[in-house]
mmCIF file of C-alpha atoms in Angstrom:
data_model
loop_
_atom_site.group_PDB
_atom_site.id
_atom_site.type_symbol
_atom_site.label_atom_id
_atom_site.label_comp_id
_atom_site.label_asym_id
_atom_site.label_seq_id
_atom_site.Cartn_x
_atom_site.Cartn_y
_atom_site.Cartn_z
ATOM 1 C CA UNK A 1 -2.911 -6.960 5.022
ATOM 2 C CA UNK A 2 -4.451 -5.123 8.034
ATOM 3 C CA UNK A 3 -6.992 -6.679 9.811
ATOM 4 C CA UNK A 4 -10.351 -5.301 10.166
ATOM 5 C CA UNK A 5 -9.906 -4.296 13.338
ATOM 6 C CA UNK A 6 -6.704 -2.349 12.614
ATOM 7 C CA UNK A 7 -8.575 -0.657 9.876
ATOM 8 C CA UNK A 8 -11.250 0.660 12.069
ATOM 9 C CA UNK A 9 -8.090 1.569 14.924
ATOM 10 C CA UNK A 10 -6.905 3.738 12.076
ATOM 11 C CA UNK A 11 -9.831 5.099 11.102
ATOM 12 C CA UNK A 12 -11.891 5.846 14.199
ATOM 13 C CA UNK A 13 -9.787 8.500 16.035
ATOM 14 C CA UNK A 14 -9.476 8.614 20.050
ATOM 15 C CA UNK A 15 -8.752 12.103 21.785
ATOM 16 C CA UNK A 16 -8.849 13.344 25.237
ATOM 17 C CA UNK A 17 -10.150 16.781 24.593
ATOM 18 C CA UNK A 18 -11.684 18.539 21.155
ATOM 19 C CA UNK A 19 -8.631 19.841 19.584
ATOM 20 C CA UNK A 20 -8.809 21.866 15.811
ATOM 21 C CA UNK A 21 -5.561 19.082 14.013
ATOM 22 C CA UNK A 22 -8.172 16.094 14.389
ATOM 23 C CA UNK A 23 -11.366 18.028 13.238
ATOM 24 C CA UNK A 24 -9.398 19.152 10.263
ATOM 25 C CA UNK A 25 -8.492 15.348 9.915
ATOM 26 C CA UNK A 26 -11.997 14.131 10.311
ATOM 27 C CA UNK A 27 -13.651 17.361 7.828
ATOM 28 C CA UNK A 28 -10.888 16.201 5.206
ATOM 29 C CA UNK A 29 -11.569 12.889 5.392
ATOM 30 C CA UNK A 30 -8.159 11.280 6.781
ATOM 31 C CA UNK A 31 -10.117 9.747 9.459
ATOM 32 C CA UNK A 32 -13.662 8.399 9.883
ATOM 33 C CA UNK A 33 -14.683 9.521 13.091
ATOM 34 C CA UNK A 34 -13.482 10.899 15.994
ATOM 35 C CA UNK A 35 -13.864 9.795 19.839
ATOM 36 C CA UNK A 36 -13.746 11.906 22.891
ATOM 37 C CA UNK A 37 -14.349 9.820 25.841
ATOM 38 C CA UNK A 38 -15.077 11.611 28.593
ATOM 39 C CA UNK A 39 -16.206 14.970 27.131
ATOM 40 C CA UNK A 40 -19.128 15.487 29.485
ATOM 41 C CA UNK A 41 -19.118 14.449 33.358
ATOM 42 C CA UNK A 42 -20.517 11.423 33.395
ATOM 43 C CA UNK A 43 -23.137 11.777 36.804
ATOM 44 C CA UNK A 44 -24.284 14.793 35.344
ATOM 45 C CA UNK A 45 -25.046 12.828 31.926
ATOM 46 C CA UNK A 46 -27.015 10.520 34.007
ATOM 47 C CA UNK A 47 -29.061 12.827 35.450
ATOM 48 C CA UNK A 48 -29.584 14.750 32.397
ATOM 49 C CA UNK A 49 -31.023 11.663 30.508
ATOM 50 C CA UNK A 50 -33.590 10.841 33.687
ATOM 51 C CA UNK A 51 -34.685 14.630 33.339
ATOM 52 C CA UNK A 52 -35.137 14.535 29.306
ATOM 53 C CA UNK A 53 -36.668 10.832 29.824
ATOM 54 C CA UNK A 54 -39.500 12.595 31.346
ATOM 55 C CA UNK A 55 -40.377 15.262 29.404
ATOM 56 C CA UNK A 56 -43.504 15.695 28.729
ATOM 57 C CA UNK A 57 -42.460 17.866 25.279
ATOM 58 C CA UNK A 58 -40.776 14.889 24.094
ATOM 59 C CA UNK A 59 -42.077 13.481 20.395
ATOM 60 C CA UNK A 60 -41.688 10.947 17.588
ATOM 61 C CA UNK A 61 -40.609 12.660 14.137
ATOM 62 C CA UNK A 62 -43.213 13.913 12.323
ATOM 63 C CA UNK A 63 -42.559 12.926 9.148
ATOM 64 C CA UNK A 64 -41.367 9.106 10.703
ATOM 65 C CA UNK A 65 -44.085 8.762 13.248
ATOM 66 C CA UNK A 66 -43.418 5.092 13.322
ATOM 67 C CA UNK A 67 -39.589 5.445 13.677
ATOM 68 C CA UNK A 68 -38.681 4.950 17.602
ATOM 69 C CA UNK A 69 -37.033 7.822 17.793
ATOM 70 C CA UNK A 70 -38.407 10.752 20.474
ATOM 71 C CA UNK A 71 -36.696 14.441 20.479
ATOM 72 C CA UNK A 72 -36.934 17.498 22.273
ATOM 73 C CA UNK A 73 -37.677 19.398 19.248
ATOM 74 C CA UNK A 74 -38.706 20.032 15.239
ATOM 75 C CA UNK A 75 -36.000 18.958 13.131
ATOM 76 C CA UNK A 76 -35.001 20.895 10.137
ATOM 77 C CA UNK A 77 -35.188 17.620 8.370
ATOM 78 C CA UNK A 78 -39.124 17.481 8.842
ATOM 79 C CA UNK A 79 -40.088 21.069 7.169
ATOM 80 C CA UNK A 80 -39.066 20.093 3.826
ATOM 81 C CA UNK A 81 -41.976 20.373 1.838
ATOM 82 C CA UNK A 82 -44.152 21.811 4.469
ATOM 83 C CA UNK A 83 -44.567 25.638 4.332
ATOM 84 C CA UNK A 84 -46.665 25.109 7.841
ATOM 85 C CA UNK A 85 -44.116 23.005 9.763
ATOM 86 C CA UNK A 86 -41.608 24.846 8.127
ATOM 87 C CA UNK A 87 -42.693 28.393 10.314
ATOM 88 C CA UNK A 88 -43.547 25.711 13.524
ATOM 89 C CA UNK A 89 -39.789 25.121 12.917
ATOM 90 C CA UNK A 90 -38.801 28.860 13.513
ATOM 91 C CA UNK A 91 -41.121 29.755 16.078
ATOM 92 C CA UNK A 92 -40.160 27.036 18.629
ATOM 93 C CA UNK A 93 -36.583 27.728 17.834
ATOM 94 C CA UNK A 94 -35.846 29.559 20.227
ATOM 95 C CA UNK A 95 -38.033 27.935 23.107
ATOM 96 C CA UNK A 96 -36.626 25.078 22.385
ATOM 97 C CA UNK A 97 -33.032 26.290 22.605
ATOM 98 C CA UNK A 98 -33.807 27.420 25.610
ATOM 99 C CA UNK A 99 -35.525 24.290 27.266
ATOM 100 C CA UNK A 100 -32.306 22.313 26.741
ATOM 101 C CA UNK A 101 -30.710 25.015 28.783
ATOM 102 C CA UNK A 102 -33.601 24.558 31.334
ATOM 103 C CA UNK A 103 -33.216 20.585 31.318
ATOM 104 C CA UNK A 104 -29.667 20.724 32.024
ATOM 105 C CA UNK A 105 -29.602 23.132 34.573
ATOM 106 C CA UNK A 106 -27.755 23.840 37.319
ATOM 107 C CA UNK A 107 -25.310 21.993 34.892
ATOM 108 C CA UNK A 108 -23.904 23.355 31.784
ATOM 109 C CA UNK A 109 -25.643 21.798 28.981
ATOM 110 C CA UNK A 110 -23.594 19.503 26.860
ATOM 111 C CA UNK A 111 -24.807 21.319 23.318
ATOM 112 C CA UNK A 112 -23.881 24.452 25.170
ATOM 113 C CA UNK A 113 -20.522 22.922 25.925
ATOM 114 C CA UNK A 114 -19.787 21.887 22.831
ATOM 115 C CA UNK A 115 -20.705 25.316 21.067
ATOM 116 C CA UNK A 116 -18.469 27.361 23.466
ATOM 117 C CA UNK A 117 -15.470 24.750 22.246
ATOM 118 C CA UNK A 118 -15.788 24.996 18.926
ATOM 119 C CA UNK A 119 -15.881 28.516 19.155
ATOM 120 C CA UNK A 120 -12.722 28.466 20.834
ATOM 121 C CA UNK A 121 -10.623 26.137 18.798
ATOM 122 C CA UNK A 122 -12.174 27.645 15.403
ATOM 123 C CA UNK A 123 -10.073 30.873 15.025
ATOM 124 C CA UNK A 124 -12.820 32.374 12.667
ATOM 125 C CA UNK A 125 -15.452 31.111 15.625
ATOM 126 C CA UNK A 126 -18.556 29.194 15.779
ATOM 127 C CA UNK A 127 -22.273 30.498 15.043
ATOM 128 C CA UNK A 128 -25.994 29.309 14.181
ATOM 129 C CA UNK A 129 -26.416 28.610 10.875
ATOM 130 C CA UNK A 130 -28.685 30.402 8.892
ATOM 131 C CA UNK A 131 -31.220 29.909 5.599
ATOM 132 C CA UNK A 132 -33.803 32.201 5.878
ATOM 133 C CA UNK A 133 -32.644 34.668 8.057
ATOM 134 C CA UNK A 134 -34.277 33.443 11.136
ATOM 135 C CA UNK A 135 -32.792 31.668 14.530
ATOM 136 C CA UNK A 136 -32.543 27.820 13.680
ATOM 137 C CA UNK A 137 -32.514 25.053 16.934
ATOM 138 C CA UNK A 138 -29.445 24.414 17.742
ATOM 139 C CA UNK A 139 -29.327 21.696 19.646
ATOM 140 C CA UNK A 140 -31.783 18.659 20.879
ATOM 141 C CA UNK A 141 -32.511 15.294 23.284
ATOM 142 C CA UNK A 142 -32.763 12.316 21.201
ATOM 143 C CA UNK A 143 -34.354 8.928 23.142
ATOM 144 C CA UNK A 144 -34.030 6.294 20.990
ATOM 145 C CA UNK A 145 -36.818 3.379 22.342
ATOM 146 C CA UNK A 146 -35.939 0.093 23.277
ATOM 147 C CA UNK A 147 -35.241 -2.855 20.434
ATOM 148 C CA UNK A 148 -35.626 0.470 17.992
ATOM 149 C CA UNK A 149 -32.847 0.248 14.891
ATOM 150 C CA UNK A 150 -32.459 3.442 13.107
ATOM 151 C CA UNK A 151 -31.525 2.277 9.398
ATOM 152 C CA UNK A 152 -28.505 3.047 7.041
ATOM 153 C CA UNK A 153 -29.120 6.715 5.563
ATOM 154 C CA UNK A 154 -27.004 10.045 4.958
ATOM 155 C CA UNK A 155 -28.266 13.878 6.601
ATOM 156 C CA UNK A 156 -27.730 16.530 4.279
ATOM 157 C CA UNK A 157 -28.659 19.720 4.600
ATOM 158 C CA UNK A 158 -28.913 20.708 1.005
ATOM 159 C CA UNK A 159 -31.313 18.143 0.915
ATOM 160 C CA UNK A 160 -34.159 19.240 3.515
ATOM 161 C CA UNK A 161 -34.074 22.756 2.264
ATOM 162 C CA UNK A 162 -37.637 22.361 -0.487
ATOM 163 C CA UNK A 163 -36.797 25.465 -2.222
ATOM 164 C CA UNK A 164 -33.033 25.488 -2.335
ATOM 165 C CA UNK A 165 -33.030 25.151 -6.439
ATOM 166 C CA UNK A 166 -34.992 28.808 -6.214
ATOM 167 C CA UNK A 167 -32.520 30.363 -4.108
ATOM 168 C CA UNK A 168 -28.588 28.714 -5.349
ATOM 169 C CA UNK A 169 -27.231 31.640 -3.161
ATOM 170 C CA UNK A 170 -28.301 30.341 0.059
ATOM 171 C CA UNK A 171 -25.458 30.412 2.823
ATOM 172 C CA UNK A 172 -25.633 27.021 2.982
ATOM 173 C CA UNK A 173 -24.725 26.321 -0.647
ATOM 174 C CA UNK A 174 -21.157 26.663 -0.002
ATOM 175 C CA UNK A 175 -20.955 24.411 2.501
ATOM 176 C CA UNK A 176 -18.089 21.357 1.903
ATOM 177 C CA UNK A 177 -19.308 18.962 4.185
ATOM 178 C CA UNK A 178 -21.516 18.592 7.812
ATOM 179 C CA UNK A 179 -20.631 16.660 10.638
ATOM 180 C CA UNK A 180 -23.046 14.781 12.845
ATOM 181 C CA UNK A 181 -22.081 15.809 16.733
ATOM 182 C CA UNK A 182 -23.533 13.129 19.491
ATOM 183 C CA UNK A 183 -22.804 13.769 23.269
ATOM 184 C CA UNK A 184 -24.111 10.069 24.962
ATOM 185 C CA UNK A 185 -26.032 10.538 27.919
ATOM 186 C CA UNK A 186 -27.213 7.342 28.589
ATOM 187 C CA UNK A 187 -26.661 3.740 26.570
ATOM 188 C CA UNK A 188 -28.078 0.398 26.841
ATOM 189 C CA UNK A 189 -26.754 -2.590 28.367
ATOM 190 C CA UNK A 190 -26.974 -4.417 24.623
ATOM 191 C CA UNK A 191 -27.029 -2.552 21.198
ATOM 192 C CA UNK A 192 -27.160 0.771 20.047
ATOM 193 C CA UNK A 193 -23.637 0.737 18.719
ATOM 194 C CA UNK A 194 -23.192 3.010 15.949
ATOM 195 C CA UNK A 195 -21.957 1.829 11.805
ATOM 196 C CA UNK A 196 -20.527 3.933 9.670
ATOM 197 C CA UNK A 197 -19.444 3.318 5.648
ATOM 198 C CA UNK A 198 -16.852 4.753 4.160
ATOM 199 C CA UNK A 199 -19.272 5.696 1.459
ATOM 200 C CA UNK A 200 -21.359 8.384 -0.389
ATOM 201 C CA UNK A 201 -23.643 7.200 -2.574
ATOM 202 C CA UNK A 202 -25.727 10.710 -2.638
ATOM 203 C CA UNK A 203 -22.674 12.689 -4.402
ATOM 204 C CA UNK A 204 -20.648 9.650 -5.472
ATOM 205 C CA UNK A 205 -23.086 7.979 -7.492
ATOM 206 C CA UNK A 206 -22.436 4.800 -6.753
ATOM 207 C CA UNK A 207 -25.434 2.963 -9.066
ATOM 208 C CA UNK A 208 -24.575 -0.592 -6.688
ATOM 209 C CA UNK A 209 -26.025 1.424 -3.557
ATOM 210 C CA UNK A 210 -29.667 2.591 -3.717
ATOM 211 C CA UNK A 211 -32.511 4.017 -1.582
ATOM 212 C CA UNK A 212 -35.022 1.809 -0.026
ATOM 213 C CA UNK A 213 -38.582 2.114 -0.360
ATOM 214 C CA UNK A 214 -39.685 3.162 3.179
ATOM 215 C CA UNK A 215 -41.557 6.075 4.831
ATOM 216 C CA UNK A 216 -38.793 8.033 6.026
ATOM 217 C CA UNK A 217 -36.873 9.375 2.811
ATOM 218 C CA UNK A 218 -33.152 9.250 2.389
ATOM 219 C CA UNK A 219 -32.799 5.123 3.905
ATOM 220 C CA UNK A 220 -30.192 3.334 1.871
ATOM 221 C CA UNK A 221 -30.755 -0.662 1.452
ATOM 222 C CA UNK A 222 -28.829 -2.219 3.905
ATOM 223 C CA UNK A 223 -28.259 -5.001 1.676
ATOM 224 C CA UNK A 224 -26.547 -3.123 -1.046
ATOM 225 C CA UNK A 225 -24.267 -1.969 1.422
ATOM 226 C CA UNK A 226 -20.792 -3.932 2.432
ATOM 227 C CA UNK A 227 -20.104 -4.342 5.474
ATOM 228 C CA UNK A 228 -19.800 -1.834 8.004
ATOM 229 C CA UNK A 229 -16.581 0.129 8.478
ATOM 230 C CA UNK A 230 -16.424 1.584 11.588
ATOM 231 C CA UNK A 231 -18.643 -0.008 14.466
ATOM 232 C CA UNK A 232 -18.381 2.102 17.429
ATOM 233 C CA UNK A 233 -20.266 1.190 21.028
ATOM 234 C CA UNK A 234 -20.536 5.028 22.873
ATOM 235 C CA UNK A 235 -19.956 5.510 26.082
ATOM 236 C CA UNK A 236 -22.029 7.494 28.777
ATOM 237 C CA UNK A 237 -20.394 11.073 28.730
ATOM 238 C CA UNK A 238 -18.514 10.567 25.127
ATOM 239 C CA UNK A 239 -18.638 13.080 22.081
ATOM 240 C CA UNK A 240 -18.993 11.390 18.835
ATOM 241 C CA UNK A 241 -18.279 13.482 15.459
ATOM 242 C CA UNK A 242 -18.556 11.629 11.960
ATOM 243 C CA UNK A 243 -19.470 13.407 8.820
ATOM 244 C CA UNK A 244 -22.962 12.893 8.288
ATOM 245 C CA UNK A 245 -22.901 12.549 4.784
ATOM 246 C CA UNK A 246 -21.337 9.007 5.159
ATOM 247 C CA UNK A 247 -23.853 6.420 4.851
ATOM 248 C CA UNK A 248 -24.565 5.409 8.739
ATOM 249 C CA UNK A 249 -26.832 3.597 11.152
ATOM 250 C CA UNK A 250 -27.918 2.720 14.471
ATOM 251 C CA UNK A 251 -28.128 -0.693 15.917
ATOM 252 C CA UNK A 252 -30.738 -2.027 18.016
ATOM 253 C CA UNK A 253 -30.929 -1.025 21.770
ATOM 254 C CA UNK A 254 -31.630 -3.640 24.333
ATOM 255 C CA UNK A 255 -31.916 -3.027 28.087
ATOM 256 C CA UNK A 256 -33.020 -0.021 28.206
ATOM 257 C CA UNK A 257 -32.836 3.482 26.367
ATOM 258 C CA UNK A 258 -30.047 5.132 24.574
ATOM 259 C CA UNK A 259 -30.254 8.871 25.318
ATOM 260 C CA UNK A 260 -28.088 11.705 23.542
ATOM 261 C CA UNK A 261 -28.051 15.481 23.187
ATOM 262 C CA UNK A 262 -26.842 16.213 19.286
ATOM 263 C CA UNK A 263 -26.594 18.455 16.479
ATOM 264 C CA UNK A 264 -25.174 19.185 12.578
ATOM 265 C CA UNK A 265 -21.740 21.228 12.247
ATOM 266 C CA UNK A 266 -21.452 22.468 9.128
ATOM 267 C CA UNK A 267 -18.104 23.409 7.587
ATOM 268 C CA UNK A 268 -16.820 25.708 4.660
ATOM 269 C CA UNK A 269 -12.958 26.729 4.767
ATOM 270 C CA UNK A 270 -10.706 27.180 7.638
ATOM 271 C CA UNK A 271 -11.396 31.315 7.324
ATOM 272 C CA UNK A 272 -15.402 31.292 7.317
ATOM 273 C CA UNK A 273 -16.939 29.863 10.998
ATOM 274 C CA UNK A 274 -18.229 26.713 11.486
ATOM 275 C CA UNK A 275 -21.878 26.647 11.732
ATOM 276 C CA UNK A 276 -24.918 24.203 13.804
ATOM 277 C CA UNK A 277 -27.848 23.372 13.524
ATOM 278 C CA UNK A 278 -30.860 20.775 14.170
#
């Protein structure tokens, strides 16, 4: 029987560059994650992170004020049900796009990086996604705050759309699965290792695992959960992809913050481009 360790070895996938045979592996599920040390320069991550550290524009999520969590911009996640933040959402779009840009510059910014690859290795390309027909962030700074654990939970983007039931022909209804994207800028000297579970209780069903009763919607009782699969410490400069629609969490940070640059890839057959999104 393979140990535990093994398991995750097998699982948890470690490349040297962002090539299309492993992101086929990780969007049909043959492996749980995927690993690029390395992906951005790591003095320039370093800088980066003291740059977004100090933004003034950084703040908590709206809809989680409490959650120790900043970002450089409005989610998608917290317009749902909110015609108001909804067009906040659109009309910052763009500024914020740009202002990620503006951080990382004279560098090349790590989301911008990351776009320009995909749409090189995806032969049908790489492009914004799109639900009502207007420019979505693509792209933003997370800080996540000292001692601050981000709970089990799953992102869907089928989910944070309010009036997706109205509209079934949204572009986004095809979509298979979405992968979580996480370029590490900066990580703590204790914690903040990431968990991921081979499960899906949001289309599997699975009546054993169940929401908990908390203020930010979507977090899954850690207790109803087995144990981890995947545990995975990032490194400063590493690209992280997992699909998001895996139960997953954040551990605790200790010793100071753990800084990242990240964004949703969303995937629908090997002839239709891959999309992103925030």
């Amino acid at each position: 029987m393979q140990s535990t360790q093994q398991q995750q070895k097998a699982l948890v996938k470690i490349s040297q560059s962002l090539v299309v045979i492993d992101l086929l592996d990780l969007l049909a599920g043959k492996i749980l994650a995927l690993r690029i040390p390395s992906y951005y320069h790591h003095e320039q991550a370093e800088q980066i992170s003291e740059d977004l550290i100090e933004q003034d524009t950084l703040e908590r999520y709206h809809r989680a004020p409490d959650v120790g969590v900043q970002r450089t911009g409005i989610t998608f996640l917290e317009t749902k049900g909110n015609e108001k933040m909804l067009e906040r959402y659109y009309q910052q779009a763009p500024a914020c796009n740009r202002n990620i840009r503006y951080t990382c510059s004279p560098f090349i910014s790590p989301i911008d990086k990351l776009r320009l690859d995909l749409g090189d290795i995806w032969l049908a390309g790489a492009c914004i996604e799109n639900i009502h027909n207007r420019t979505m962030l693509a792209g933003i700074g997370r800080v996540f705050e000292d001692n601050f654990e981000l709970p089990p939970h799953q992102d869907i983007l089928a989910r944070d759309v309010s009036d997706a039931p109205i509209y079934p022909s949204y572009p986004f209804s095809n979509l298979v699965t979405q992968l979580s994207a996480n370029i590490y800028l900066r990580t703590p000297k204790f914690g903040g290792e990431l968990e991921i579970w081979n499960v899906k209780p949001q289309t599997t069903k699975q009546p054993e695992i169940h929401e908990k009763e908390y203020k930010y919607e979507g977090i899954i009782d850690r207790r109803t959960l087995p144990t981890a699969t995947a545990v995975i410490k990032p490194q400063i400069g590493e690209l992280i992809l997992f699909d998001s629609t895996r139960v997953h969490a954040v551990r605790a940070s200790h010793g100071g913050p753990r800084v990242s640059m990240s964004m949703f890839i969303g995937y629908r057959n090997q002839n239709e481009p891959l999309t992103y999104w925030s």
